[in-house]
mmCIF file of C-alpha atoms and ligand atoms in Angstrom:
data_model
loop_
_atom_site.group_PDB
_atom_site.id
_atom_site.type_symbol
_atom_site.label_atom_id
_atom_site.label_comp_id
_atom_site.label_asym_id
_atom_site.label_seq_id
_atom_site.Cartn_x
_atom_site.Cartn_y
_atom_site.Cartn_z
ATOM 1 C CA MET A 1 -21.335 -73.579 42.283
ATOM 2 C CA SER A 2 -18.978 -70.966 43.672
ATOM 3 C CA ALA A 3 -20.420 -68.162 45.750
ATOM 4 C CA VAL A 4 -17.938 -65.788 44.115
ATOM 5 C CA PRO A 5 -19.590 -63.694 41.398
ATOM 6 C CA GLY A 6 -17.983 -63.381 37.975
ATOM 7 C CA ILE A 7 -17.294 -60.006 36.395
ATOM 8 C CA THR A 8 -17.616 -59.839 32.608
ATOM 9 C CA LEU A 9 -14.688 -58.045 31.017
ATOM 10 C CA ASN A 10 -14.852 -55.873 27.882
ATOM 11 C CA ASP A 11 -13.516 -58.794 25.798
ATOM 12 C CA GLY A 12 -16.350 -61.082 26.894
ATOM 13 C CA LYS A 13 -14.249 -63.172 29.295
ATOM 14 C CA THR A 14 -15.289 -63.665 32.935
ATOM 15 C CA ILE A 15 -13.073 -63.127 35.982
ATOM 16 C CA PRO A 16 -13.954 -64.214 39.548
ATOM 17 C CA GLN A 17 -14.456 -61.009 41.538
ATOM 18 C CA LEU A 18 -12.538 -62.426 44.504
ATOM 19 C CA GLY A 19 -9.106 -64.011 44.189
ATOM 20 C CA PHE A 20 -5.897 -64.639 46.095
ATOM 21 C CA GLY A 21 -2.799 -62.408 45.791
ATOM 22 C CA VAL A 22 0.714 -63.753 46.276
ATOM 23 C CA TYR A 23 2.824 -60.570 46.492
ATOM 24 C CA GLN A 24 5.489 -60.868 49.224
ATOM 25 C CA ILE A 25 4.899 -64.586 49.705
ATOM 26 C CA LYS A 26 8.353 -66.139 49.651
ATOM 27 C CA PRO A 27 8.858 -68.692 46.874
ATOM 28 C CA GLY A 28 9.425 -71.414 49.486
ATOM 29 C CA GLU A 29 6.033 -70.665 51.076
ATOM 30 C CA THR A 30 4.031 -70.012 47.924
ATOM 31 C CA ALA A 31 3.018 -73.542 46.898
ATOM 32 C CA GLU A 32 1.659 -74.240 50.369
ATOM 33 C CA ALA A 33 -0.186 -70.909 50.523
ATOM 34 C CA VAL A 34 -1.751 -71.357 47.069
ATOM 35 C CA SER A 35 -2.719 -74.963 47.902
ATOM 36 C CA SER A 36 -4.463 -73.761 51.072
ATOM 37 C CA ALA A 37 -6.201 -70.988 49.145
ATOM 38 C CA LEU A 38 -7.470 -73.444 46.526
ATOM 39 C CA GLU A 39 -8.713 -75.678 49.317
ATOM 40 C CA VAL A 40 -10.634 -72.765 50.837
ATOM 41 C CA GLY A 41 -12.258 -72.239 47.433
ATOM 42 C CA TYR A 42 -10.307 -69.463 45.707
ATOM 43 C CA ARG A 43 -10.236 -69.982 41.923
ATOM 44 C CA HIS A 44 -8.341 -66.834 40.918
ATOM 45 C CA ILE A 45 -4.640 -66.295 41.641
ATOM 46 C CA ASP A 46 -2.813 -62.997 41.090
ATOM 47 C CA THR A 47 0.956 -63.292 40.636
ATOM 48 C CA ALA A 48 3.701 -61.438 38.729
ATOM 49 C CA GLU A 49 7.187 -62.040 37.419
ATOM 50 C CA MET A 50 8.284 -59.420 39.967
ATOM 51 C CA TYR A 51 7.033 -61.574 42.867
ATOM 52 C CA GLY A 52 9.470 -64.370 41.983
ATOM 53 C CA ASN A 53 6.928 -67.115 42.691
ATOM 54 C CA GLU A 54 5.285 -67.972 39.360
ATOM 55 C CA LYS A 55 6.849 -71.476 39.374
ATOM 56 C CA GLU A 56 5.382 -72.274 42.767
ATOM 57 C CA VAL A 57 1.967 -70.913 41.785
ATOM 58 C CA GLY A 58 1.909 -73.279 38.794
ATOM 59 C CA GLU A 59 3.140 -76.157 40.904
ATOM 60 C CA ALA A 60 0.337 -75.734 43.465
ATOM 61 C CA ILE A 61 -2.342 -75.432 40.776
ATOM 62 C CA ARG A 62 -1.162 -78.634 39.095
ATOM 63 C CA ALA A 63 -0.925 -80.455 42.432
ATOM 64 C CA SER A 64 -4.517 -79.473 43.302
ATOM 65 C CA GLY A 65 -5.927 -81.829 40.684
ATOM 66 C CA LEU A 66 -8.345 -79.075 39.617
ATOM 67 C CA ASP A 67 -8.858 -78.414 35.927
ATOM 68 C CA ARG A 68 -6.648 -75.622 34.631
ATOM 69 C CA GLY A 69 -9.762 -74.166 33.031
ATOM 70 C CA ASP A 70 -11.414 -73.755 36.427
ATOM 71 C CA ILE A 71 -8.720 -71.419 37.737
ATOM 72 C CA PHE A 72 -8.149 -67.855 36.605
ATOM 73 C CA VAL A 73 -4.438 -66.985 36.606
ATOM 74 C CA THR A 74 -3.022 -63.493 36.195
ATOM 75 C CA SER A 75 0.623 -62.547 35.777
ATOM 76 C CA LYS A 76 2.401 -59.314 34.912
ATOM 77 C CA LEU A 77 5.279 -58.046 32.787
ATOM 78 C CA ASN A 78 8.185 -56.884 34.937
ATOM 79 C CA ASN A 79 9.610 -53.385 34.564
ATOM 80 C CA SER A 80 12.837 -54.509 32.853
ATOM 81 C CA PHE A 81 10.996 -55.930 29.873
ATOM 82 C CA HIS A 82 9.013 -53.110 28.264
ATOM 83 C CA GLU A 83 10.796 -53.252 24.916
ATOM 84 C CA PRO A 84 8.852 -55.549 22.549
ATOM 85 C CA GLY A 85 11.619 -58.157 22.090
ATOM 86 C CA ASP A 86 12.197 -58.328 25.838
ATOM 87 C CA ALA A 87 8.446 -58.506 26.493
ATOM 88 C CA ARG A 88 8.104 -61.485 24.140
ATOM 89 C CA GLU A 89 10.930 -63.304 25.875
ATOM 90 C CA ALA A 90 9.626 -62.449 29.348
ATOM 91 C CA PHE A 91 6.151 -63.696 28.445
ATOM 92 C CA ASP A 92 7.604 -67.012 27.196
ATOM 93 C CA THR A 93 9.440 -67.323 30.520
ATOM 94 C CA THR A 94 6.309 -66.534 32.525
ATOM 95 C CA LEU A 95 4.401 -69.302 30.726
ATOM 96 C CA SER A 96 7.220 -71.797 31.120
ATOM 97 C CA ASP A 97 7.696 -70.916 34.817
ATOM 98 C CA LEU A 98 3.973 -71.318 35.457
ATOM 99 C CA GLY A 99 4.037 -74.477 33.361
ATOM 100 C CA PHE A 100 0.939 -73.412 31.394
ATOM 101 C CA ASP A 101 0.354 -72.726 27.731
ATOM 102 C CA TYR A 102 -1.767 -69.665 28.498
ATOM 103 C CA VAL A 103 -2.577 -67.165 31.222
ATOM 104 C CA ASP A 104 -6.072 -65.859 31.742
ATOM 105 C CA LEU A 105 -4.853 -62.301 32.126
ATOM 106 C CA PHE A 106 -1.513 -60.616 31.476
ATOM 107 C CA LEU A 107 -0.770 -57.058 32.588
ATOM 108 C CA ILE A 108 1.874 -54.378 32.137
ATOM 109 C CA HIS A 109 2.867 -54.075 35.814
ATOM 110 C CA TRP A 110 3.790 -50.356 35.813
ATOM 111 C CA PRO A 111 3.554 -47.675 33.093
ATOM 112 C CA LEU A 112 7.035 -46.212 33.855
ATOM 113 C CA PRO A 113 6.270 -42.948 32.023
ATOM 114 C CA THR A 114 9.748 -41.575 32.774
ATOM 115 C CA LYS A 115 11.526 -44.645 31.341
ATOM 116 C CA TYR A 116 11.799 -46.118 27.819
ATOM 117 C CA ASN A 117 11.257 -42.580 26.404
ATOM 118 C CA GLY A 118 7.780 -42.744 27.883
ATOM 119 C CA ASP A 119 6.870 -45.543 25.462
ATOM 120 C CA TYR A 120 4.423 -47.953 27.045
ATOM 121 C CA VAL A 121 2.433 -47.999 23.783
ATOM 122 C CA SER A 122 4.711 -50.431 21.933
ATOM 123 C CA THR A 123 4.679 -52.582 25.084
ATOM 124 C CA TRP A 124 0.891 -52.637 24.960
ATOM 125 C CA LYS A 125 0.939 -53.549 21.251
ATOM 126 C CA THR A 126 3.150 -56.511 22.174
ATOM 127 C CA LEU A 127 0.556 -57.668 24.707
ATOM 128 C CA GLU A 128 -2.012 -57.442 21.884
ATOM 129 C CA GLU A 129 0.095 -60.070 20.043
ATOM 130 C CA PHE A 130 -0.118 -62.394 23.066
ATOM 131 C CA GLN A 131 -3.880 -62.031 23.058
ATOM 132 C CA SER A 132 -4.129 -62.606 19.295
ATOM 133 C CA ASP A 133 -2.112 -65.808 19.498
ATOM 134 C CA GLY A 134 -4.318 -67.042 22.350
ATOM 135 C CA ARG A 135 -1.601 -67.274 24.989
ATOM 136 C CA ALA A 136 -3.101 -64.410 27.017
ATOM 137 C CA ARG A 137 -6.871 -64.805 27.083
ATOM 138 C CA SER A 138 -7.244 -61.214 28.310
ATOM 139 C CA ILE A 139 -4.780 -58.330 28.538
ATOM 140 C CA GLY A 140 -4.722 -55.328 30.778
ATOM 141 C CA VAL A 141 -2.599 -52.814 32.618
ATOM 142 C CA SER A 142 -1.662 -51.996 36.170
ATOM 143 C CA ASN A 143 -0.969 -48.671 37.831
ATOM 144 C CA PHE A 144 -2.015 -46.731 34.735
ATOM 145 C CA GLN A 145 -3.189 -43.165 35.291
ATOM 146 C CA ILE A 146 -5.901 -41.494 33.193
ATOM 147 C CA GLU A 147 -3.343 -39.885 30.903
ATOM 148 C CA HIS A 148 -1.760 -43.275 30.177
ATOM 149 C CA LEU A 149 -5.126 -44.883 29.449
ATOM 150 C CA GLU A 150 -6.091 -42.021 27.140
ATOM 151 C CA ARG A 151 -2.888 -42.466 25.195
ATOM 152 C CA LEU A 152 -3.481 -46.199 24.728
ATOM 153 C CA ALA A 153 -7.013 -45.458 23.513
ATOM 154 C CA ALA A 154 -5.730 -42.898 21.016
ATOM 155 C CA GLU A 155 -2.785 -44.882 19.695
ATOM 156 C CA THR A 156 -3.837 -48.538 19.758
ATOM 157 C CA GLY A 157 -6.718 -50.740 18.732
ATOM 158 C CA THR A 158 -7.702 -52.232 22.071
ATOM 159 C CA VAL A 159 -8.925 -51.068 25.456
ATOM 160 C CA PRO A 160 -7.334 -52.821 28.463
ATOM 161 C CA ALA A 161 -9.725 -55.310 30.047
ATOM 162 C CA VAL A 162 -8.593 -54.260 33.533
ATOM 163 C CA ASN A 163 -6.530 -51.638 35.302
ATOM 164 C CA GLN A 164 -5.058 -53.012 38.536
ATOM 165 C CA ILE A 165 -4.518 -50.027 40.847
ATOM 166 C CA GLU A 166 -4.108 -49.234 44.519
ATOM 167 C CA VAL A 167 -7.584 -48.862 46.069
ATOM 168 C CA HIS A 168 -8.611 -49.128 49.726
ATOM 169 C CA PRO A 169 -10.491 -46.928 52.204
ATOM 170 C CA TYR A 170 -7.515 -44.589 52.774
ATOM 171 C CA PHE A 171 -6.826 -44.235 49.036
ATOM 172 C CA THR A 172 -9.993 -44.606 46.999
ATOM 173 C CA ASN A 173 -8.305 -43.508 43.739
ATOM 174 C CA GLY A 174 -11.661 -42.125 42.581
ATOM 175 C CA ALA A 175 -10.643 -40.403 39.355
ATOM 176 C CA VAL A 176 -8.799 -43.384 37.832
ATOM 177 C CA ARG A 177 -11.522 -45.748 38.988
ATOM 178 C CA GLY A 178 -14.186 -43.437 37.500
ATOM 179 C CA TYR A 179 -12.346 -43.323 34.163
ATOM 180 C CA GLY A 180 -12.377 -47.124 34.118
ATOM 181 C CA GLN A 181 -16.112 -47.218 34.794
ATOM 182 C CA GLU A 182 -16.797 -44.777 31.956
ATOM 183 C CA HIS A 183 -14.630 -46.671 29.470
ATOM 184 C CA GLY A 184 -15.423 -50.321 30.258
ATOM 185 C CA ILE A 185 -12.142 -51.031 32.046
ATOM 186 C CA ALA A 186 -12.679 -53.173 35.172
ATOM 187 C CA THR A 187 -10.876 -51.975 38.286
ATOM 188 C CA GLU A 188 -8.795 -54.468 40.234
ATOM 189 C CA ALA A 189 -8.081 -53.045 43.696
ATOM 190 C CA TRP A 190 -4.598 -53.911 44.940
ATOM 191 C CA SER A 191 -3.686 -53.872 48.632
ATOM 192 C CA PRO A 192 -7.445 -53.978 49.299
ATOM 193 C CA ILE A 193 -7.004 -53.837 53.093
ATOM 194 C CA ALA A 194 -3.957 -51.521 52.782
ATOM 195 C CA GLN A 195 -1.794 -54.386 54.056
ATOM 196 C CA GLY A 196 -3.770 -54.282 57.302
ATOM 197 C CA LYS A 197 -3.431 -50.535 57.938
ATOM 198 C CA VAL A 198 -7.160 -49.788 57.713
ATOM 199 C CA LEU A 199 -8.317 -52.574 60.015
ATOM 200 C CA ASP A 200 -8.072 -50.589 63.275
ATOM 201 C CA ASP A 201 -9.901 -47.559 61.959
ATOM 202 C CA PRO A 202 -12.798 -46.814 64.374
ATOM 203 C CA ALA A 203 -15.277 -46.262 61.528
ATOM 204 C CA ILE A 204 -14.465 -49.735 60.212
ATOM 205 C CA THR A 205 -14.379 -51.504 63.582
ATOM 206 C CA GLN A 206 -17.757 -49.965 64.461
ATOM 207 C CA ILE A 207 -19.374 -51.195 61.242
ATOM 208 C CA ALA A 208 -17.751 -54.604 61.795
ATOM 209 C CA GLU A 209 -19.273 -54.807 65.255
ATOM 210 C CA LYS A 210 -22.690 -53.766 63.923
ATOM 211 C CA VAL A 211 -22.785 -56.404 61.157
ATOM 212 C CA GLY A 212 -21.044 -59.102 63.202
ATOM 213 C CA LYS A 213 -18.113 -59.508 60.783
ATOM 214 C CA SER A 214 -14.377 -58.827 61.023
ATOM 215 C CA PRO A 215 -12.885 -55.488 59.901
ATOM 216 C CA ALA A 216 -11.160 -57.255 56.962
ATOM 217 C CA GLN A 217 -14.482 -58.770 55.846
ATOM 218 C CA VAL A 218 -16.152 -55.361 56.027
ATOM 219 C CA VAL A 219 -13.454 -53.687 53.931
ATOM 220 C CA LEU A 220 -13.409 -56.489 51.355
ATOM 221 C CA ARG A 221 -17.211 -56.440 51.185
ATOM 222 C CA TRP A 222 -17.022 -52.648 50.574
ATOM 223 C CA HIS A 223 -14.870 -53.362 47.492
ATOM 224 C CA ILE A 224 -17.211 -56.123 46.309
ATOM 225 C CA GLN A 225 -20.334 -53.951 46.616
ATOM 226 C CA ARG A 226 -18.551 -51.154 44.709
ATOM 227 C CA GLY A 227 -17.994 -53.664 41.891
ATOM 228 C CA ASP A 228 -14.201 -53.913 42.020
ATOM 229 C CA ILE A 229 -12.132 -57.098 41.765
ATOM 230 C CA VAL A 230 -10.002 -57.983 44.847
ATOM 231 C CA PHE A 231 -7.373 -60.583 45.758
ATOM 232 C CA PRO A 232 -6.283 -60.172 49.388
ATOM 233 C CA LYS A 233 -3.005 -61.824 50.306
ATOM 234 C CA SER A 234 -2.490 -63.966 53.394
ATOM 235 C CA VAL A 235 -0.207 -66.796 54.392
ATOM 236 C CA THR A 236 -2.531 -67.571 57.304
ATOM 237 C CA PRO A 237 -5.173 -70.232 56.475
ATOM 238 C CA SER A 238 -7.722 -68.842 58.981
ATOM 239 C CA ARG A 239 -7.446 -65.401 57.329
ATOM 240 C CA MET A 240 -7.703 -66.919 53.835
ATOM 241 C CA LYS A 241 -10.994 -68.446 54.955
ATOM 242 C CA GLU A 242 -12.168 -65.234 56.637
ATOM 243 C CA ASN A 243 -11.376 -63.214 53.496
ATOM 244 C CA PHE A 244 -13.340 -65.677 51.364
ATOM 245 C CA GLU A 245 -16.515 -65.406 53.447
ATOM 246 C CA LEU A 246 -17.933 -62.226 51.979
ATOM 247 C CA PHE A 247 -21.146 -63.350 50.373
ATOM 248 C CA ASP A 248 -23.505 -63.968 53.287
ATOM 249 C CA PHE A 249 -23.928 -60.354 54.374
ATOM 250 C CA GLU A 250 -24.419 -56.885 52.922
ATOM 251 C CA LEU A 251 -23.355 -53.414 53.911
ATOM 252 C CA GLU A 252 -25.918 -50.635 53.841
ATOM 253 C CA PRO A 253 -25.346 -47.738 51.434
ATOM 254 C CA THR A 254 -24.594 -45.492 54.433
ATOM 255 C CA ASP A 255 -21.852 -47.906 55.584
ATOM 256 C CA ILE A 256 -20.361 -47.871 52.074
ATOM 257 C CA ASP A 257 -20.395 -44.055 52.046
ATOM 258 C CA GLU A 258 -18.850 -43.861 55.511
ATOM 259 C CA ILE A 259 -15.961 -46.105 54.471
ATOM 260 C CA THR A 260 -15.456 -44.219 51.192
ATOM 261 C CA ALA A 261 -15.266 -40.967 53.198
ATOM 262 C CA LEU A 262 -12.107 -42.242 54.959
ATOM 263 C CA ASP A 263 -10.168 -41.383 51.780
ATOM 264 C CA ARG A 264 -6.993 -39.386 52.509
ATOM 265 C CA GLY A 265 -6.164 -38.582 48.903
ATOM 266 C CA GLU A 266 -2.496 -38.824 47.899
ATOM 267 C CA ASP A 267 -1.491 -39.061 51.601
ATOM 268 C CA GLY A 268 -3.361 -42.360 51.795
ATOM 269 C CA ARG A 269 -1.204 -44.213 49.275
ATOM 270 C CA THR A 270 0.778 -47.127 50.667
ATOM 271 C CA GLY A 271 2.661 -47.684 47.406
ATOM 272 C CA PRO A 272 4.475 -45.410 44.961
ATOM 273 C CA ASN A 273 2.860 -42.858 42.661
ATOM 274 C CA PRO A 274 2.764 -44.324 39.127
ATOM 275 C CA ASP A 275 3.629 -40.942 37.572
ATOM 276 C CA THR A 276 7.066 -41.018 39.148
ATOM 277 C CA PHE A 277 7.704 -44.693 39.933
ATOM 278 C CA ALA A 278 10.740 -45.658 37.839
ATOM 279 C CA TYR A 279 12.215 -48.793 39.397
ATOM 280 C CA VAL A 280 13.685 -51.090 36.776
ATOM 281 C CA PRO A 281 15.416 -54.191 38.170
ATOM 282 C CA SER A 282 18.835 -54.742 36.620
HETATM 283 N N1 NAP B 1 -0.111 -54.340 40.635
HETATM 284 C C1 NAP B 1 0.574 -53.908 41.658
HETATM 285 O O1 NAP B 1 1.421 -53.009 41.540
HETATM 286 C C2 NAP B 1 0.322 -54.509 43.007
HETATM 287 C C3 NAP B 1 0.879 -53.921 44.151
HETATM 288 C C4 NAP B 1 0.604 -54.503 45.388
HETATM 289 C C5 NAP B 1 -0.217 -55.624 45.460
HETATM 290 N N2 NAP B 1 -0.728 -56.198 44.319
HETATM 291 C C6 NAP B 1 -1.591 -57.413 44.359
HETATM 292 O O2 NAP B 1 -2.604 -57.242 45.337
HETATM 293 C C7 NAP B 1 -2.526 -58.323 46.278
HETATM 294 C C8 NAP B 1 -2.993 -57.883 47.647
HETATM 295 O O3 NAP B 1 -2.260 -56.750 48.102
HETATM 296 P P1 NAP B 1 -1.164 -56.811 49.271
HETATM 297 O O4 NAP B 1 -0.628 -58.178 49.343
HETATM 298 O O5 NAP B 1 -0.215 -55.695 49.055
HETATM 299 O O6 NAP B 1 -1.965 -56.412 50.576
HETATM 300 P P2 NAP B 1 -3.358 -56.770 51.283
HETATM 301 O O7 NAP B 1 -4.005 -57.940 50.650
HETATM 302 O O8 NAP B 1 -4.124 -55.494 51.395
HETATM 303 O O9 NAP B 1 -2.859 -57.157 52.768
HETATM 304 C C9 NAP B 1 -2.040 -58.258 53.038
HETATM 305 C C10 NAP B 1 -1.606 -58.167 54.501
HETATM 306 O O10 NAP B 1 -2.731 -58.186 55.372
HETATM 307 C C11 NAP B 1 -2.671 -59.303 56.250
HETATM 308 N N3 NAP B 1 -4.026 -59.869 56.291
HETATM 309 C C12 NAP B 1 -4.656 -60.570 55.299
HETATM 310 N N4 NAP B 1 -5.896 -60.900 55.676
HETATM 311 C C13 NAP B 1 -6.062 -60.430 56.933
HETATM 312 C C14 NAP B 1 -7.137 -60.485 57.856
HETATM 313 N N5 NAP B 1 -8.272 -61.098 57.540
HETATM 314 N N6 NAP B 1 -6.980 -59.883 59.067
HETATM 315 C C15 NAP B 1 -5.826 -59.252 59.382
HETATM 316 N N7 NAP B 1 -4.767 -59.167 58.542
HETATM 317 C C16 NAP B 1 -4.886 -59.758 57.336
HETATM 318 C C17 NAP B 1 -1.653 -60.272 55.646
HETATM 319 O O11 NAP B 1 -0.962 -60.969 56.678
HETATM 320 P P3 NAP B 1 -0.539 -62.529 56.624
HETATM 321 O O12 NAP B 1 -0.123 -62.857 55.222
HETATM 322 O O13 NAP B 1 0.594 -62.584 57.593
HETATM 323 O O14 NAP B 1 -1.734 -63.320 57.087
HETATM 324 C C18 NAP B 1 -0.708 -59.314 54.935
HETATM 325 O O15 NAP B 1 0.240 -58.775 55.834
HETATM 326 C C19 NAP B 1 -1.050 -58.728 46.218
HETATM 327 O O16 NAP B 1 -0.790 -59.969 46.824
HETATM 328 C C20 NAP B 1 -0.808 -58.675 44.731
HETATM 329 O O17 NAP B 1 -1.362 -59.822 44.113
HETATM 330 C C21 NAP B 1 -0.467 -55.635 43.106
#
């Protein structure tokens, strides 16, 4: 039995609340990193076409000898492929690169509201096809703002199972997260430790000292107790292990509130603002 709790999504599927992210892991280092993560106990891997390492993720999962059904795999549609025909082709490529006949979760990586005539709705309808034909067990979005989620709700038949957004103590993204809670959309918190930037914060180091855990464990535990899904990235086996050991302690409500109060609003973002982000690889 894994210590990692499962979160039930709005389509009835279950996702492990803690996973392993592979953004910025070089393809040549990915298989080794994913193998180490699986050895530590992670059973949920978050990749994307954009990360260029889907092949190596699949390779490591196959080499582990674990059942495919015991590992939750997410990938994402890259920004060049929003038009339905391109999305279909890109999804075929994602599955063949991973070497699987399905993914557990497939996401639109960015809404790109200033591109494709602002049409992310037909892209979403294409993901609905992937879910209907069983090749994406669950479908969701990433970096969607409230306005984008409202438009999907008004113009399509399904509600995304998840919205994967930037969330960490310096950018708590409260409004988008709150919308998700009200509408049954699970929040996946990307860059959960702000790529390390929050780990020296005195409020966090003081709580870490008090509970006898590392700053990264405290921040990840804060996410877990708030109910979000996280997948910290590390190429360092000792950190992979540290980040997995989150279920033998609890933060007090006052600790949670103190960490949440570190929010810096828009100034706290480490990544781009989804309203204006418009990068489309050529
Ligand atoms: N949907 C999106 O647009 C989007 C955007 C960004 C990220 N993501 C997803 O979210 C995942 C996580 O986000 P992220 O990779 O940006 O950042 P992150 O997980 O917040 O931080 C990763 C960084 O922190 C370091 N680190 C990890 N554990 C540590 C520990 N215990 N103590 C000290 N340092 C530690 C890692 O170093 P080492 O690797 O050197 O150990 C790495 O530099 C990604 O891998 C990806 O799957 C999605």
